[in-house]
PDB file of C-alpha atoms in Angstrom:
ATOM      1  CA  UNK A  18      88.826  84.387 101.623  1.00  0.00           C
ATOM      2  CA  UNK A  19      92.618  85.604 101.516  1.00  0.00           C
ATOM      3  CA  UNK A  20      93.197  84.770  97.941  1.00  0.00           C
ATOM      4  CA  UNK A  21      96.447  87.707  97.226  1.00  0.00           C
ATOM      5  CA  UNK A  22      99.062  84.738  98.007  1.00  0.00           C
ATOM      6  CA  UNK A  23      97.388  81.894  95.879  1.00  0.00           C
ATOM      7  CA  UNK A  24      96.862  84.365  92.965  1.00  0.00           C
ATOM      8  CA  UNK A  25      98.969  85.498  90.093  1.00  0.00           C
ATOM      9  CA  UNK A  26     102.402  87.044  91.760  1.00  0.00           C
ATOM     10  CA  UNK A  27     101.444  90.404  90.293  1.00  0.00           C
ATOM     11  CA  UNK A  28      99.253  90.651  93.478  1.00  0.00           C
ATOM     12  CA  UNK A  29     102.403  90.834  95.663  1.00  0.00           C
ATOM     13  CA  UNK A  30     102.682  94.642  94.977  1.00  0.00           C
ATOM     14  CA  UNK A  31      98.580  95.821  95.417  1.00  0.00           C
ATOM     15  CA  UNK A  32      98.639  93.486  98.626  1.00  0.00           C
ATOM     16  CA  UNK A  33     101.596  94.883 100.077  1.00  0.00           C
ATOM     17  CA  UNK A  34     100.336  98.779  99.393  1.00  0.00           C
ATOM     18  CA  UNK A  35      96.404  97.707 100.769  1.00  0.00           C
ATOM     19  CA  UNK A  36      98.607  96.605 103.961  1.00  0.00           C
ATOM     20  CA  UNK A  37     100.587  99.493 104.342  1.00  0.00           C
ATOM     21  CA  UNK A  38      97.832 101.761 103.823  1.00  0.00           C
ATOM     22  CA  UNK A  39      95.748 100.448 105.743  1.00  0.00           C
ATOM     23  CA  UNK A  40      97.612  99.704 108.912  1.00  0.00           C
ATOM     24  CA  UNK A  41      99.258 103.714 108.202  1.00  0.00           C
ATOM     25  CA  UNK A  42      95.553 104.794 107.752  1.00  0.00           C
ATOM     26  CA  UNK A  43      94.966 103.708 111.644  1.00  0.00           C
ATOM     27  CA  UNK A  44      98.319 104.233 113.113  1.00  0.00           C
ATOM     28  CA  UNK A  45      99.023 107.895 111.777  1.00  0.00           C
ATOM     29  CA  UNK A  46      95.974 109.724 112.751  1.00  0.00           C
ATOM     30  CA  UNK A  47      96.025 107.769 115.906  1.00  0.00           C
ATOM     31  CA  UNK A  48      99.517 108.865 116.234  1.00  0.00           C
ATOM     32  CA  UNK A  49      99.202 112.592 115.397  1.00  0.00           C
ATOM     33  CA  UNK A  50      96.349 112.389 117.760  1.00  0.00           C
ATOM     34  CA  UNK A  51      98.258 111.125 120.540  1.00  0.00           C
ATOM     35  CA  UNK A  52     101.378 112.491 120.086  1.00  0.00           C
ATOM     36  CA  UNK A  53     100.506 115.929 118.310  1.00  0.00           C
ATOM     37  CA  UNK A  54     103.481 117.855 119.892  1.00  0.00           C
ATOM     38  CA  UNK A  55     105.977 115.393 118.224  1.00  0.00           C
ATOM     39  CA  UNK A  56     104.933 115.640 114.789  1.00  0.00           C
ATOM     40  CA  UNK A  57     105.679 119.182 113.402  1.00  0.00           C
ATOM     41  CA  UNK A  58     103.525 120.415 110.457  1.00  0.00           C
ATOM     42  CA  UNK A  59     104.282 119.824 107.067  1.00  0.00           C
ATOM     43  CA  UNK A  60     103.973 121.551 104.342  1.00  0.00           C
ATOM     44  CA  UNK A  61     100.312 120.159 103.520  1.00  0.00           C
ATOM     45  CA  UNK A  62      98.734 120.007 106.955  1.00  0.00           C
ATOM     46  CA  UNK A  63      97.757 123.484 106.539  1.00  0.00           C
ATOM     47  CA  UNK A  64      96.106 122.984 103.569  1.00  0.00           C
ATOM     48  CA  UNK A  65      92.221 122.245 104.368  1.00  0.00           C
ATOM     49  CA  UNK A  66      91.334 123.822 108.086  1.00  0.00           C
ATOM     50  CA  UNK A  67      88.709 124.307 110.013  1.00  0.00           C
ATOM     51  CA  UNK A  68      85.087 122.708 110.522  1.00  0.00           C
ATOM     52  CA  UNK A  69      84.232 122.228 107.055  1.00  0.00           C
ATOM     53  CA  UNK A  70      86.935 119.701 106.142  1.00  0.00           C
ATOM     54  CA  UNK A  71      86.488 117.636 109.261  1.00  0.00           C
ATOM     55  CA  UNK A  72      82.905 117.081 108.496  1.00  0.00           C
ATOM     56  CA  UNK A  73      83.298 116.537 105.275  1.00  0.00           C
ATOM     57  CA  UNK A  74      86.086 114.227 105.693  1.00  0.00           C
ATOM     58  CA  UNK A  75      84.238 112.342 108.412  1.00  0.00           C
ATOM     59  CA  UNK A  76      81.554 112.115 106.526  1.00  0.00           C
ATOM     60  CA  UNK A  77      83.272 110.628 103.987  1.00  0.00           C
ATOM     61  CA  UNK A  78      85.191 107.995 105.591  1.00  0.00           C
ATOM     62  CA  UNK A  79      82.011 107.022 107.627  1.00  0.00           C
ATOM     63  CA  UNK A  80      79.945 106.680 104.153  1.00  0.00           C
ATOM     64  CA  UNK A  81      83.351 104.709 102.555  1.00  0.00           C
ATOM     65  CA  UNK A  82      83.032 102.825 105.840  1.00  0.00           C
ATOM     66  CA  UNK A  83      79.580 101.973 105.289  1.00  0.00           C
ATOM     67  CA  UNK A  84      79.738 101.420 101.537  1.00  0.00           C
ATOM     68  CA  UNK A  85      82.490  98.770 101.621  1.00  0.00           C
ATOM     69  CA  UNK A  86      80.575  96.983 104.689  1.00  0.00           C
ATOM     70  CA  UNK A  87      77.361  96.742 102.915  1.00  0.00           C
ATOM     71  CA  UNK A  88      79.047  95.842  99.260  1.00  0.00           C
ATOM     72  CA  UNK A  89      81.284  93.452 100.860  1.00  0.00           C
ATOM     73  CA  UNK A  90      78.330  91.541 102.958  1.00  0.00           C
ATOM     74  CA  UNK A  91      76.167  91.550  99.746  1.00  0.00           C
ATOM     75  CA  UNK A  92      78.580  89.405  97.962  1.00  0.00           C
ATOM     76  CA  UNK A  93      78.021  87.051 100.409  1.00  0.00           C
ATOM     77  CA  UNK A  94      80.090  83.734  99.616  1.00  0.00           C
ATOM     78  CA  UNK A  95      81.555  85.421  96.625  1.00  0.00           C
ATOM     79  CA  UNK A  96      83.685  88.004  98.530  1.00  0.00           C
ATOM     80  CA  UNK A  97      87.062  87.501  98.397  1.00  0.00           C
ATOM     81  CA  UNK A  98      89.830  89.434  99.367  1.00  0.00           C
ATOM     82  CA  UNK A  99      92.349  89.642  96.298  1.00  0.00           C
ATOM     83  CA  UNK A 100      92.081  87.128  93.138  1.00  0.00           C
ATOM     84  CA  UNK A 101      92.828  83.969  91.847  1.00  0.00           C
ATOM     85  CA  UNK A 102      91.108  81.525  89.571  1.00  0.00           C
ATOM     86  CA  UNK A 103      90.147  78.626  91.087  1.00  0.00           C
ATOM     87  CA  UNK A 104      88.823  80.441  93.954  1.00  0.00           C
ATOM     88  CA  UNK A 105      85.760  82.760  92.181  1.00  0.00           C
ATOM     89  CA  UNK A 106      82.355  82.778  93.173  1.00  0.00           C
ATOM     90  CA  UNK A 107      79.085  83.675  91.078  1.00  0.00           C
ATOM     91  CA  UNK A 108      78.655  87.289  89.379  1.00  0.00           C
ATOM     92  CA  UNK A 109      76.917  89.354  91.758  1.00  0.00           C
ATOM     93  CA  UNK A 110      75.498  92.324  89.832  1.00  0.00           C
ATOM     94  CA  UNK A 111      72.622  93.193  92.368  1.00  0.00           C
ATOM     95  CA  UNK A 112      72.963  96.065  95.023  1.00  0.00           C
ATOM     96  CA  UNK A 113      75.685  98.029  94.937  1.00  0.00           C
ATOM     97  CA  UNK A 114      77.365  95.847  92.114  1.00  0.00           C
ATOM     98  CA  UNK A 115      74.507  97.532  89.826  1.00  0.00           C
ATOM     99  CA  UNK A 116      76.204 100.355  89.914  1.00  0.00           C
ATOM    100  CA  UNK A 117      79.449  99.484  89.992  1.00  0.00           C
ATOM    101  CA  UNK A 118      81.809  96.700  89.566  1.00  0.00           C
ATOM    102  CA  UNK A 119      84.036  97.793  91.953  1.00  0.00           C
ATOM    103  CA  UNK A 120      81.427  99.077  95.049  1.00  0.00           C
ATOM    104  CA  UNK A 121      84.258  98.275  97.440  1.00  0.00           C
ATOM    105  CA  UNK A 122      87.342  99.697  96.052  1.00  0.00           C
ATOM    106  CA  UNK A 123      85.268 102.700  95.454  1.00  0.00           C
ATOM    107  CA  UNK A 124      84.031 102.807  98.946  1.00  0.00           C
ATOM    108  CA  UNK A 125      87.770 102.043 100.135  1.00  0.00           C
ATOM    109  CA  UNK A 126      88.777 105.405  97.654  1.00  0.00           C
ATOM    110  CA  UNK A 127      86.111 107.212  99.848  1.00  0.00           C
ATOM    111  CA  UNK A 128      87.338 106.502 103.287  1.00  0.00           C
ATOM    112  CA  UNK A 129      90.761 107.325 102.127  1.00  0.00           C
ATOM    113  CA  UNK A 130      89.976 110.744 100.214  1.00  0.00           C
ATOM    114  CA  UNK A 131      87.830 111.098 103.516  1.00  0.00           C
ATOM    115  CA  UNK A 132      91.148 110.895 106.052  1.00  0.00           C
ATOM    116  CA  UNK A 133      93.397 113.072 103.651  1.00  0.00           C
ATOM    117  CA  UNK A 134      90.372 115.815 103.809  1.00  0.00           C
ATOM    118  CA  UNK A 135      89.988 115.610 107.685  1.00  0.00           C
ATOM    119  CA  UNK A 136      93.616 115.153 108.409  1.00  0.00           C
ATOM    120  CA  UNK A 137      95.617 116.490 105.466  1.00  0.00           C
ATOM    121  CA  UNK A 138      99.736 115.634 105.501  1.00  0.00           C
ATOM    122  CA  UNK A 139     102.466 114.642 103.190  1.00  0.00           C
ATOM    123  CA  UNK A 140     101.897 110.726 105.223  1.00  0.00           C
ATOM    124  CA  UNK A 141      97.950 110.782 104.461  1.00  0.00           C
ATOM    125  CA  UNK A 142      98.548 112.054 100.801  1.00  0.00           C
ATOM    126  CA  UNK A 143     101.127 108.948 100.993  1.00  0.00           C
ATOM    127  CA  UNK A 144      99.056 106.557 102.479  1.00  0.00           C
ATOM    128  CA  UNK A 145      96.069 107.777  99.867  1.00  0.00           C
ATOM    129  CA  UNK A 146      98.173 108.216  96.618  1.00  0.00           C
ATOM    130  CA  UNK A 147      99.092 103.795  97.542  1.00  0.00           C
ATOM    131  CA  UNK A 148      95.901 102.948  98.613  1.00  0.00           C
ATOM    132  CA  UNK A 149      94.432 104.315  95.213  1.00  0.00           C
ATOM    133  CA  UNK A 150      97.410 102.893  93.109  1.00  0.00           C
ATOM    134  CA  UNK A 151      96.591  99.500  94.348  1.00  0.00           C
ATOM    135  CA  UNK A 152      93.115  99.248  94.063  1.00  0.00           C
ATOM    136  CA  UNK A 153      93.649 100.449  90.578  1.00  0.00           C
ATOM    137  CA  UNK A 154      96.153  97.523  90.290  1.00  0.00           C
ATOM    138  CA  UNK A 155      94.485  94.879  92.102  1.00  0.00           C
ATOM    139  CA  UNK A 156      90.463  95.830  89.902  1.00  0.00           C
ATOM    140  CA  UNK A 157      92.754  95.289  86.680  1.00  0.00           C
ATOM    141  CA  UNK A 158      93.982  91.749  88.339  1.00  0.00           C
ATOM    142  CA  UNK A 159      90.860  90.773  89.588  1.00  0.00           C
ATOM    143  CA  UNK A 160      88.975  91.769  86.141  1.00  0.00           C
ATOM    144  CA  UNK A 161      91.306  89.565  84.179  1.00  0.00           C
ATOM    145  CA  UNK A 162      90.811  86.566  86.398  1.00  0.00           C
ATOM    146  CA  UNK A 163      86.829  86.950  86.666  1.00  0.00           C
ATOM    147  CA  UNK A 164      86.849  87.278  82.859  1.00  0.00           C
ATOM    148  CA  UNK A 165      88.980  84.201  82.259  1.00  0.00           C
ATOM    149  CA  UNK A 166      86.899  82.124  84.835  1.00  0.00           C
ATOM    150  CA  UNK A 167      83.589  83.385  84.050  1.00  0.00           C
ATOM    151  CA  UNK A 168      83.691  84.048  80.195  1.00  0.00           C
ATOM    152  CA  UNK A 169      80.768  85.778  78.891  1.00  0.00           C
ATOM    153  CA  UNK A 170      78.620  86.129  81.615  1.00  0.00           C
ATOM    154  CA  UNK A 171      81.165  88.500  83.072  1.00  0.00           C
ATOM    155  CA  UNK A 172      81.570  90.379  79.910  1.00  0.00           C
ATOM    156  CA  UNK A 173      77.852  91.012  79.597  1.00  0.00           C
ATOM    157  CA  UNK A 174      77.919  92.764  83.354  1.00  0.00           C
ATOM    158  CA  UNK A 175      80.997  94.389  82.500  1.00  0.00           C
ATOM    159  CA  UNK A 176      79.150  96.346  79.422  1.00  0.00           C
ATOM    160  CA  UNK A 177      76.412  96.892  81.905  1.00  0.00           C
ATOM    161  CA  UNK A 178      77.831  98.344  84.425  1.00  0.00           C
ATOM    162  CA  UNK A 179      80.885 101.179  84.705  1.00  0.00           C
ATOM    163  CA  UNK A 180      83.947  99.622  86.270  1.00  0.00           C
ATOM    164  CA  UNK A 181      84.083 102.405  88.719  1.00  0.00           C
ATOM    165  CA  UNK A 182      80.337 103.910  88.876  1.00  0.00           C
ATOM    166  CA  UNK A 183      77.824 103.827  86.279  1.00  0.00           C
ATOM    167  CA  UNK A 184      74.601 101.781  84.573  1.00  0.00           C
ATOM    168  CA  UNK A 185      75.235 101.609  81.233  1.00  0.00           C
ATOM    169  CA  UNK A 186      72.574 100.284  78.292  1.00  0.00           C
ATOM    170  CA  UNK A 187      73.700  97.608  76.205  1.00  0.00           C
ATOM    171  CA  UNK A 188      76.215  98.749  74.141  1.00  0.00           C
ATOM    172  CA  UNK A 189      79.267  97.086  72.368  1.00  0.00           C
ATOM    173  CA  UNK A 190      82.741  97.777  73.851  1.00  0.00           C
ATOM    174  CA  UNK A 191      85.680  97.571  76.321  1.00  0.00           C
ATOM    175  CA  UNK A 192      85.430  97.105  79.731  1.00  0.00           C
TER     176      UNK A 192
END
């Protein structure tokens, strides 16, 4: 299932930015929340206040949450967590994945817009700004390796559906 080290080296950099952003995107709110004395505020934490963001925010990292759970359990024994070719399972365009390509790193994209909203700082913006660089990394990866293992099955879905969101009729084009 953990395929970034027995993929293409150019997976070194999206897998080390998922890691860091993920463990930052527990350890920082849990540490501003524990600590929130030590940490003085910067100059973005007073950006978005009050009830409004929080709910928002929560509400988006709960949906992101949600999203990336359901996507990832519909792929079944296709999900994978980064890329390599001799480990790919079948196309799975149902579900969420007739929507989008990418129902997961959108869903991740969620959950971290989510945490900068409800807990806005120079870190989160940090932690967000490398969590979206490497899922735009790692889709462009992962997109080259399904098309070179799957051919023109994966083409066909890939002119169906919008690499991000979006049902698209047959049409001719790039992906």
């Amino acid at each position: 299932m953990w395929l970034f080290d027995k993929g293409s080296p150019r997976q070194f950099v999206p897998a080390l930015l998922f890691r860091l952003s993920f463990a930052g995107a527990v350890l920082w709110p849990l540490a501003t929340t524990i600590f929130d004395n030590a940490f003085s505020p910067d100059a973005l934490s007073g950006l978005l206040s009050g009830t409004a963001p929080d709910v928002i925010g929560l509400v988006l990292v709960l949906a992101g949450a949600c999203l990336a759970l359901f996507a990832q359990g519909y792929m079944g024994t296709s999900w994978r967590i980064g890329a390599a070719e001799d480990h790919v399972g079948p196309i799975v365009d149902g579900g969420p994945f007739a929507i989008s390509r990418n129902p997961v790193f959108v869903s991740q994209a969620l959950l971290f817009g989510g945490l900068f909203i409800a807990k806005p700082s120079i870190v989160q913006a940090g932690l967000t700004a490398s969590a979206l660089y490497a899922i735009a990394l790692q889709v462009r990866i992962e997109e080259g390796v399904l098309l070179k293992a799957l051919g023109e099955p994966y083409r066909a879905y890939c002119l169906r559906v919008g690499r991000w969101i979006g049902y698209r009729p047959q049409q001719s084009g790039n992906m």
